[in-house]
Amino acid sequence: MMSKGDNEEAERTLIRAQLDADLALALAKEAKAQSDAAEASEQVGKLRKEMSK
Amino acid sequence: MRRSTRFSGVRVSGSYAAGPLLIASLSVLLGACGGPAIPPQELNDARAAYAEAAKGPAADLAPAQLDTAKKALAAADDNFAQDGPTSKTKDLAYMAQIRAEIAAAEGGREKAERKRAASDKDFKNAQIQGLENYQKTKEALASEKAARVEAERKAAAAMASLNEIAKVKEETRGVVITLSGSVLFATGKSDLLPIAKEKLNQVAKALTDQGFKSIVVQGYTDSVGSASDNEALSMRRAQSVRDYLVTKGVPSEKATAEGKGASNPVASNSTPDGRAENRRVEIVVTPEK
């Protein structure tokens, strides 16, 4: 049987692991969003350039 | 602070290798001296991570996540104040740091998504504008074509109308409208006959309908009489015609008169018919283009 202290520590370890996963996901989403935004901006630039010809 | 390399909360960077030992040693020393405990590196990192997140887009775009990070940091601070730099304090600090970094990432994502939405809107607007420009150009071309067709029709109509009352021919000097002197003036006179005014009304209408750059009204006589008299008479007749055309809408600044006398005969002056042909007024029209 684990003591109360061991349980708390194990719980904190689990939370830390979960937070690490959450952060990895958040960073991946942010990177995707930034990539999409850059692409969209580039498309606008191309279209405007095309229109100005 | 963000995107630091970590594995399940344990930093693998070498920069903190000596940190915990130093902090532990200082804590022991300060504790022994009764001074305040030094915060562990994890807590300092958490505070810095939160400060950075709060400065960024998360403040406006991920306020809930930032608030969660703030509360997590407060919990770590409280635990540190109560128990010192324990492993629990360090765990709580680490959790606060990660929550702050999540908040920053969420803020960054939201900002990027808004930027993309704005770009999508710009793209759509540009497409609409392009379509509108295309339609406008198409309409302008159609309108221009219709105007050109109408102008050509009017020009043809004007020419046809002129052909009914005068001889019209194109020469290198311009379009030459020739009116017989016998229908314009009485013998030896320069006052326009009533029938002449009717014809000149048609000429003026044709000219104003068609448009032109300039006209020169040239008067001619036959060879009977003195040259000086003929030149003077031809000048007065040309001036009469020119002035009348101006009263009918021909711009004054575009119209001039010349007396040519018996020069440039178009027929023999030895026969009555030939002399009649030579007594004439020519209107030389320079087209607009």
CSV table of C-alpha atoms in Angstrom, one decimal:
chain,number,residue,atom,x,y,z
A,1,MET,CA,0.0,0.0,0.0
A,2,MET,CA,1.3,3.4,-0.9
A,3,SER,CA,1.2,6.1,1.8
A,4,LYS,CA,-0.8,9.3,1.3
A,5,GLY,CA,2.5,11.1,0.4
A,6,ASP,CA,3.3,8.5,-2.3
A,7,ASN,CA,-0.2,8.9,-3.7
A,8,GLU,CA,0.0,12.6,-4.0
A,9,GLU,CA,3.4,12.4,-5.6
A,10,ALA,CA,2.1,9.8,-8.1
A,11,GLU,CA,-0.9,12.0,-8.9
A,12,ARG,CA,1.4,15.0,-9.5
A,13,THR,CA,3.6,12.9,-11.8
A,14,LEU,CA,0.5,12.0,-13.7
A,15,ILE,CA,-0.7,15.6,-14.0
A,16,ARG,CA,2.8,16.7,-15.1
A,17,ALA,CA,2.7,14.0,-17.8
A,18,GLN,CA,-0.7,15.1,-18.9
A,19,LEU,CA,0.3,18.7,-19.0
A,20,ASP,CA,3.4,17.8,-21.1
A,21,ALA,CA,1.0,16.2,-23.6
A,22,ASP,CA,-1.3,19.1,-23.6
A,23,LEU,CA,1.5,21.5,-24.2
A,24,ALA,CA,2.8,19.4,-27.1
A,25,LEU,CA,-0.7,19.4,-28.6
A,26,ALA,CA,-1.1,23.2,-28.1
A,27,LEU,CA,2.3,23.9,-29.7
A,28,ALA,CA,1.4,21.7,-32.7
A,29,LYS,CA,-1.9,23.5,-33.1
A,30,GLU,CA,-0.2,26.8,-32.9
A,31,ALA,CA,2.4,25.9,-35.5
A,32,LYS,CA,-0.3,24.6,-37.8
A,33,ALA,CA,-2.3,27.8,-37.4
A,34,GLN,CA,0.7,29.9,-38.1
A,35,SER,CA,1.5,27.9,-41.2
A,36,ASP,CA,-2.1,28.2,-42.5
A,37,ALA,CA,-2.0,32.0,-41.8
A,38,ALA,CA,1.2,32.4,-43.7
A,39,GLU,CA,-0.2,30.4,-46.6
A,40,ALA,CA,-3.4,32.4,-46.7
A,41,SER,CA,-1.5,35.7,-46.6
A,42,GLU,CA,0.7,34.5,-49.5
A,43,GLN,CA,-2.4,33.5,-51.5
A,44,VAL,CA,-3.8,37.0,-51.1
A,45,GLY,CA,-0.5,38.5,-52.2
A,46,LYS,CA,-0.4,36.4,-55.3
A,47,LEU,CA,-4.0,37.3,-56.2
A,48,ARG,CA,-3.4,41.0,-55.8
A,49,LYS,CA,-0.2,40.8,-57.8
A,50,GLU,CA,-2.2,38.9,-60.5
A,51,MET,CA,-4.9,41.6,-60.5
A,52,SER,CA,-2.4,44.4,-60.8
A,53,LYS,CA,-1.0,43.0,-64.1
B,1,MET,CA,11.2,30.3,-21.8
B,2,ARG,CA,8.6,28.6,-24.1
B,3,ARG,CA,9.5,25.5,-26.1
B,4,SER,CA,12.3,24.5,-23.6
B,5,THR,CA,13.4,20.9,-24.0
B,6,ARG,CA,11.9,18.8,-21.3
B,7,PHE,CA,10.9,15.2,-20.7
B,8,SER,CA,8.2,14.5,-18.2
B,9,GLY,CA,9.2,17.6,-16.3
B,10,VAL,CA,12.9,16.9,-16.1
B,11,ARG,CA,15.0,19.4,-17.9
B,12,VAL,CA,17.7,17.8,-20.1
B,13,SER,CA,19.4,21.1,-20.8
B,14,GLY,CA,22.7,21.4,-19.0
B,15,SER,CA,22.2,24.9,-17.9
B,16,TYR,CA,20.3,23.9,-14.7
B,17,ALA,CA,22.6,21.1,-13.8
B,18,ALA,CA,24.3,23.0,-11.1
B,19,GLY,CA,21.2,25.1,-10.2
B,20,PRO,CA,19.5,22.7,-7.8
B,21,LEU,CA,22.7,21.9,-5.9
B,22,LEU,CA,23.5,25.6,-5.6
B,23,ILE,CA,19.9,26.5,-4.5
B,24,ALA,CA,19.9,23.6,-2.1
B,25,SER,CA,23.2,24.7,-0.6
B,26,LEU,CA,22.1,28.3,-0.3
B,27,SER,CA,18.7,27.2,1.2
B,28,VAL,CA,20.5,25.2,3.8
B,29,LEU,CA,22.8,28.1,4.5
B,30,LEU,CA,20.0,30.7,4.7
B,31,GLY,CA,17.8,28.4,6.6
B,32,ALA,CA,20.6,27.9,9.1
B,33,CYS,CA,21.0,31.7,9.3
B,34,GLY,CA,17.2,32.1,9.7
B,35,GLY,CA,16.9,34.2,6.4
B,36,PRO,CA,14.2,33.8,3.8
B,37,ALA,CA,14.3,30.6,1.6
B,38,ILE,CA,15.4,31.0,-2.0
B,39,PRO,CA,12.8,29.9,-4.5
B,40,PRO,CA,13.7,26.8,-6.5
B,41,GLN,CA,14.6,27.2,-10.2
B,42,GLU,CA,11.2,25.6,-11.1
B,43,LEU,CA,9.4,28.4,-9.4
B,44,ASN,CA,11.5,31.1,-11.0
B,45,ASP,CA,10.9,29.5,-14.4
B,46,ALA,CA,7.2,29.4,-13.7
B,47,ARG,CA,7.1,33.0,-12.8
B,48,ALA,CA,9.1,34.0,-15.9
B,49,ALA,CA,6.8,31.8,-18.1
B,50,TYR,CA,3.7,33.4,-16.7
B,51,ALA,CA,5.1,36.9,-17.1
B,52,GLU,CA,6.0,36.2,-20.8
B,53,ALA,CA,2.6,34.7,-21.5
B,54,ALA,CA,0.8,37.6,-19.9
B,55,LYS,CA,2.7,40.0,-22.2
B,56,GLY,CA,1.7,38.1,-25.3
B,57,PRO,CA,-1.6,37.5,-27.2
B,58,ALA,CA,-2.8,35.1,-24.5
B,59,ALA,CA,-3.8,38.1,-22.3
B,60,ASP,CA,-6.5,39.0,-24.8
B,61,LEU,CA,-7.0,35.8,-26.8
B,62,ALA,CA,-6.6,33.0,-24.2
B,63,PRO,CA,-7.6,34.7,-20.9
B,64,ALA,CA,-9.1,31.6,-19.4
B,65,GLN,CA,-5.9,29.6,-19.9
B,66,LEU,CA,-3.9,32.4,-18.6
B,67,ASP,CA,-6.0,32.7,-15.5
B,68,THR,CA,-5.6,28.9,-14.9
B,69,ALA,CA,-1.8,29.4,-15.1
B,70,LYS,CA,-2.0,32.3,-12.7
B,71,LYS,CA,-3.9,30.2,-10.2
B,72,ALA,CA,-1.4,27.4,-10.6
B,73,LEU,CA,1.5,29.8,-10.0
B,74,ALA,CA,-0.3,31.2,-6.9
B,75,ALA,CA,-0.6,27.6,-5.6
B,76,ALA,CA,3.1,27.0,-6.2
B,77,ASP,CA,4.0,30.3,-4.5
B,78,ASP,CA,1.7,29.4,-1.5
B,79,ASN,CA,3.3,26.0,-1.2
B,80,PHE,CA,6.7,27.5,-1.3
B,81,ALA,CA,5.8,30.1,1.3
B,82,GLN,CA,4.4,27.4,3.5
B,83,ASP,CA,6.8,24.5,3.1
B,84,GLY,CA,9.8,25.9,1.3
B,85,PRO,CA,11.4,24.4,-1.8
B,86,THR,CA,10.0,21.0,-1.4
B,87,SER,CA,9.4,18.5,-4.3
B,88,LYS,CA,5.8,19.4,-4.1
B,89,THR,CA,6.6,23.1,-4.6
B,90,LYS,CA,8.8,22.1,-7.6
B,91,ASP,CA,6.0,20.0,-9.1
B,92,LEU,CA,3.4,22.7,-8.6
B,93,ALA,CA,5.8,25.3,-10.1
B,94,TYR,CA,6.5,23.0,-13.1
B,95,MET,CA,2.7,22.6,-13.6
B,96,ALA,CA,2.3,26.4,-13.5
B,97,GLN,CA,5.1,26.9,-16.0
B,98,ILE,CA,3.5,24.4,-18.4
B,99,ARG,CA,0.1,25.9,-18.0
B,100,ALA,CA,1.6,29.3,-18.7
B,101,GLU,CA,3.2,27.9,-21.9
B,102,ILE,CA,0.0,26.3,-22.9
B,103,ALA,CA,-1.8,29.7,-22.5
B,104,ALA,CA,0.9,31.3,-24.6
B,105,ALA,CA,0.5,28.7,-27.3
B,106,GLU,CA,-3.3,29.0,-27.2
B,107,GLY,CA,-2.9,32.8,-27.6
B,108,GLY,CA,-0.5,32.4,-30.5
B,109,ARG,CA,-2.8,29.9,-32.2
B,110,GLU,CA,-5.9,32.2,-31.8
B,111,LYS,CA,-3.9,35.1,-33.1
B,112,ALA,CA,-2.7,33.1,-36.1
B,113,GLU,CA,-6.3,31.8,-36.8
B,114,ARG,CA,-7.6,35.4,-36.7
B,115,LYS,CA,-4.9,36.4,-39.1
B,116,ARG,CA,-5.8,33.6,-41.4
B,117,ALA,CA,-9.5,34.5,-41.2
B,118,ALA,CA,-8.6,38.1,-42.2
B,119,SER,CA,-6.5,36.8,-45.1
B,120,ASP,CA,-9.4,34.6,-46.2
B,121,LYS,CA,-11.7,37.6,-46.1
B,122,ASP,CA,-9.1,39.7,-48.1
B,123,PHE,CA,-8.8,36.9,-50.6
B,124,LYS,CA,-12.6,36.8,-51.1
B,125,ASN,CA,-12.9,40.6,-51.3
B,126,ALA,CA,-10.0,40.6,-53.9
B,127,GLN,CA,-11.8,38.0,-55.9
B,128,ILE,CA,-15.1,40.0,-55.8
B,129,GLN,CA,-13.2,43.2,-56.7
B,130,GLY,CA,-11.5,41.4,-59.6
B,131,LEU,CA,-14.8,40.2,-60.8
B,132,GLU,CA,-16.3,43.7,-60.5
B,133,ASN,CA,-13.3,45.1,-62.4
B,134,TYR,CA,-13.8,42.6,-65.1
B,135,GLN,CA,-17.5,43.4,-65.4
B,136,LYS,CA,-16.7,47.1,-65.5
B,137,THR,CA,-14.1,46.7,-68.2
B,138,LYS,CA,-16.5,44.5,-70.2
B,139,GLU,CA,-19.2,47.1,-69.9
B,140,ALA,CA,-16.9,50.0,-70.7
B,141,LEU,CA,-15.8,48.1,-73.9
B,142,ALA,CA,-19.3,47.4,-74.9
B,143,SER,CA,-20.3,51.0,-74.2
B,144,GLU,CA,-17.3,52.2,-76.2
B,145,LYS,CA,-18.2,49.9,-79.1
B,146,ALA,CA,-21.8,51.1,-79.1
B,147,ALA,CA,-20.6,54.7,-79.1
B,148,ARG,CA,-18.3,54.0,-82.0
B,149,VAL,CA,-21.0,52.3,-83.9
B,150,GLU,CA,-23.3,55.2,-83.3
B,151,ALA,CA,-20.7,57.8,-84.2
B,152,GLU,CA,-20.1,55.9,-87.5
B,153,ARG,CA,-23.8,55.7,-88.1
B,154,LYS,CA,-24.1,59.5,-87.6
B,155,ALA,CA,-21.1,60.2,-89.8
B,156,ALA,CA,-22.5,58.0,-92.5
B,157,ALA,CA,-25.9,59.7,-92.2
B,158,ALA,CA,-24.3,63.1,-92.2
B,159,MET,CA,-22.3,62.2,-95.3
B,160,ALA,CA,-25.4,60.9,-97.0
B,161,SER,CA,-27.3,64.0,-96.2
B,162,LEU,CA,-24.5,66.2,-97.6
B,163,ASN,CA,-24.4,64.2,-100.7
B,164,GLU,CA,-28.0,65.2,-101.4
B,165,ILE,CA,-27.2,68.9,-101.4
B,166,ALA,CA,-23.6,69.1,-102.5
B,167,LYS,CA,-20.7,67.3,-104.0
B,168,VAL,CA,-18.6,65.6,-101.4
B,169,LYS,CA,-15.3,64.1,-102.0
B,170,GLU,CA,-12.2,63.1,-100.0
B,171,GLU,CA,-8.9,64.7,-101.1
B,172,THR,CA,-5.5,64.8,-99.5
B,173,ARG,CA,-6.4,68.3,-98.0
B,174,GLY,CA,-9.5,66.8,-96.4
B,175,VAL,CA,-13.1,66.2,-97.1
B,176,VAL,CA,-14.2,68.8,-99.7
B,177,ILE,CA,-17.9,69.9,-99.8
B,178,THR,CA,-18.6,71.9,-103.0
B,179,LEU,CA,-21.6,74.1,-103.2
B,180,SER,CA,-22.5,75.7,-106.5
B,181,GLY,CA,-22.3,79.5,-106.4
B,182,SER,CA,-25.5,79.8,-108.3
B,183,VAL,CA,-27.6,78.4,-105.5
B,184,LEU,CA,-25.9,80.4,-102.8
B,185,PHE,CA,-25.6,83.9,-104.2
B,186,ALA,CA,-27.2,86.2,-106.8
B,187,THR,CA,-24.9,87.4,-109.6
B,188,GLY,CA,-22.2,89.7,-108.2
B,189,LYS,CA,-23.5,89.5,-104.7
B,190,SER,CA,-22.3,88.0,-101.5
B,191,ASP,CA,-25.6,87.9,-99.6
B,192,LEU,CA,-26.9,84.3,-99.1
B,193,LEU,CA,-30.1,83.4,-101.0
B,194,PRO,CA,-32.9,81.8,-98.9
B,195,ILE,CA,-32.3,78.5,-100.6
B,196,ALA,CA,-28.6,78.7,-99.7
B,197,LYS,CA,-29.4,79.1,-96.0
B,198,GLU,CA,-31.5,75.9,-96.2
B,199,LYS,CA,-28.6,74.0,-97.7
B,200,LEU,CA,-26.1,75.5,-95.3
B,201,ASN,CA,-28.3,74.5,-92.4
B,202,GLN,CA,-27.9,70.9,-93.5
B,203,VAL,CA,-24.2,71.4,-93.9
B,204,ALA,CA,-23.9,72.9,-90.4
B,205,LYS,CA,-25.9,70.0,-89.0
B,206,ALA,CA,-23.7,67.4,-90.8
B,207,LEU,CA,-20.6,69.1,-89.6
B,208,THR,CA,-21.6,69.4,-86.0
B,209,ASP,CA,-23.0,65.8,-86.0
B,210,GLN,CA,-19.9,64.3,-87.4
B,211,GLY,CA,-17.3,66.5,-85.6
B,212,PHE,CA,-14.2,67.9,-87.2
B,213,LYS,CA,-10.9,69.5,-86.3
B,214,SER,CA,-11.3,72.6,-88.5
B,215,ILE,CA,-12.9,73.9,-91.7
B,216,VAL,CA,-11.7,76.4,-94.3
B,217,VAL,CA,-14.4,78.0,-96.4
B,218,GLN,CA,-13.0,78.9,-99.8
B,219,GLY,CA,-14.7,81.1,-102.3
B,220,TYR,CA,-14.1,80.8,-106.1
B,221,THR,CA,-15.3,82.8,-109.1
B,222,ASP,CA,-15.1,82.3,-112.8
B,223,SER,CA,-12.6,84.3,-114.8
B,224,VAL,CA,-15.0,87.1,-115.9
B,225,GLY,CA,-13.9,90.5,-114.6
B,226,SER,CA,-10.8,91.7,-112.9
B,227,ALA,CA,-8.7,89.4,-110.7
B,228,SER,CA,-8.9,91.8,-107.8
B,229,ASP,CA,-12.7,92.1,-108.1
B,230,ASN,CA,-13.0,88.4,-108.3
B,231,GLU,CA,-10.8,87.8,-105.2
B,232,ALA,CA,-12.7,90.4,-103.2
B,233,LEU,CA,-16.0,88.9,-104.2
B,234,SER,CA,-14.9,85.4,-103.5
B,235,MET,CA,-13.6,86.5,-100.1
B,236,ARG,CA,-16.9,88.2,-99.2
B,237,ARG,CA,-18.9,85.1,-100.3
B,238,ALA,CA,-16.6,82.7,-98.3
B,239,GLN,CA,-16.9,85.0,-95.3
B,240,SER,CA,-20.8,85.0,-95.7
B,241,VAL,CA,-20.9,81.2,-95.7
B,242,ARG,CA,-18.4,80.9,-92.8
B,243,ASP,CA,-20.3,83.4,-90.7
B,244,TYR,CA,-23.6,81.7,-91.4
B,245,LEU,CA,-22.3,78.3,-90.4
B,246,VAL,CA,-21.0,79.8,-87.2
B,247,THR,CA,-24.5,81.1,-86.4
B,248,LYS,CA,-25.7,77.5,-86.9
B,249,GLY,CA,-23.4,75.9,-84.3
B,250,VAL,CA,-20.0,75.6,-86.1
B,251,PRO,CA,-17.4,76.7,-83.5
B,252,SER,CA,-16.1,80.1,-84.6
B,253,GLU,CA,-12.5,79.2,-83.6
B,254,LYS,CA,-12.5,76.2,-85.9
B,255,ALA,CA,-13.8,78.0,-89.0
B,256,THR,CA,-11.9,80.3,-91.4
B,257,ALA,CA,-12.6,81.9,-94.8
B,258,GLU,CA,-10.4,82.4,-97.8
B,259,GLY,CA,-11.0,84.2,-101.1
B,260,LYS,CA,-9.4,82.3,-104.0
B,261,GLY,CA,-10.8,84.4,-106.9
B,262,ALA,CA,-10.7,82.6,-110.3
B,263,SER,CA,-7.8,80.3,-109.3
B,264,ASN,CA,-8.1,76.5,-109.4
B,265,PRO,CA,-10.9,76.3,-111.9
B,266,VAL,CA,-12.7,73.0,-112.0
B,267,ALA,CA,-14.0,73.5,-115.5
B,268,SER,CA,-13.4,75.6,-118.6
B,269,ASN,CA,-14.2,79.3,-118.3
B,270,SER,CA,-14.9,79.4,-122.1
B,271,THR,CA,-18.4,78.0,-121.7
B,272,PRO,CA,-21.4,79.1,-119.6
B,273,ASP,CA,-21.7,75.7,-118.0
B,274,GLY,CA,-18.0,75.6,-117.2
B,275,ARG,CA,-18.1,79.1,-115.7
B,276,ALA,CA,-21.1,78.1,-113.6
B,277,GLU,CA,-19.1,75.2,-112.2
B,278,ASN,CA,-16.2,77.5,-111.4
B,279,ARG,CA,-18.4,79.8,-109.4
B,280,ARG,CA,-18.5,77.8,-106.2
B,281,VAL,CA,-17.8,77.6,-102.5
B,282,GLU,CA,-15.7,74.8,-101.2
B,283,ILE,CA,-15.7,73.8,-97.5
B,284,VAL,CA,-12.5,71.9,-96.8
B,285,VAL,CA,-13.1,69.8,-93.6
B,286,THR,CA,-10.1,68.5,-91.6
B,287,PRO,CA,-11.4,65.5,-89.7
B,288,GLU,CA,-10.8,65.1,-86.0
B,289,LYS,CA,-8.4,62.2,-86.3
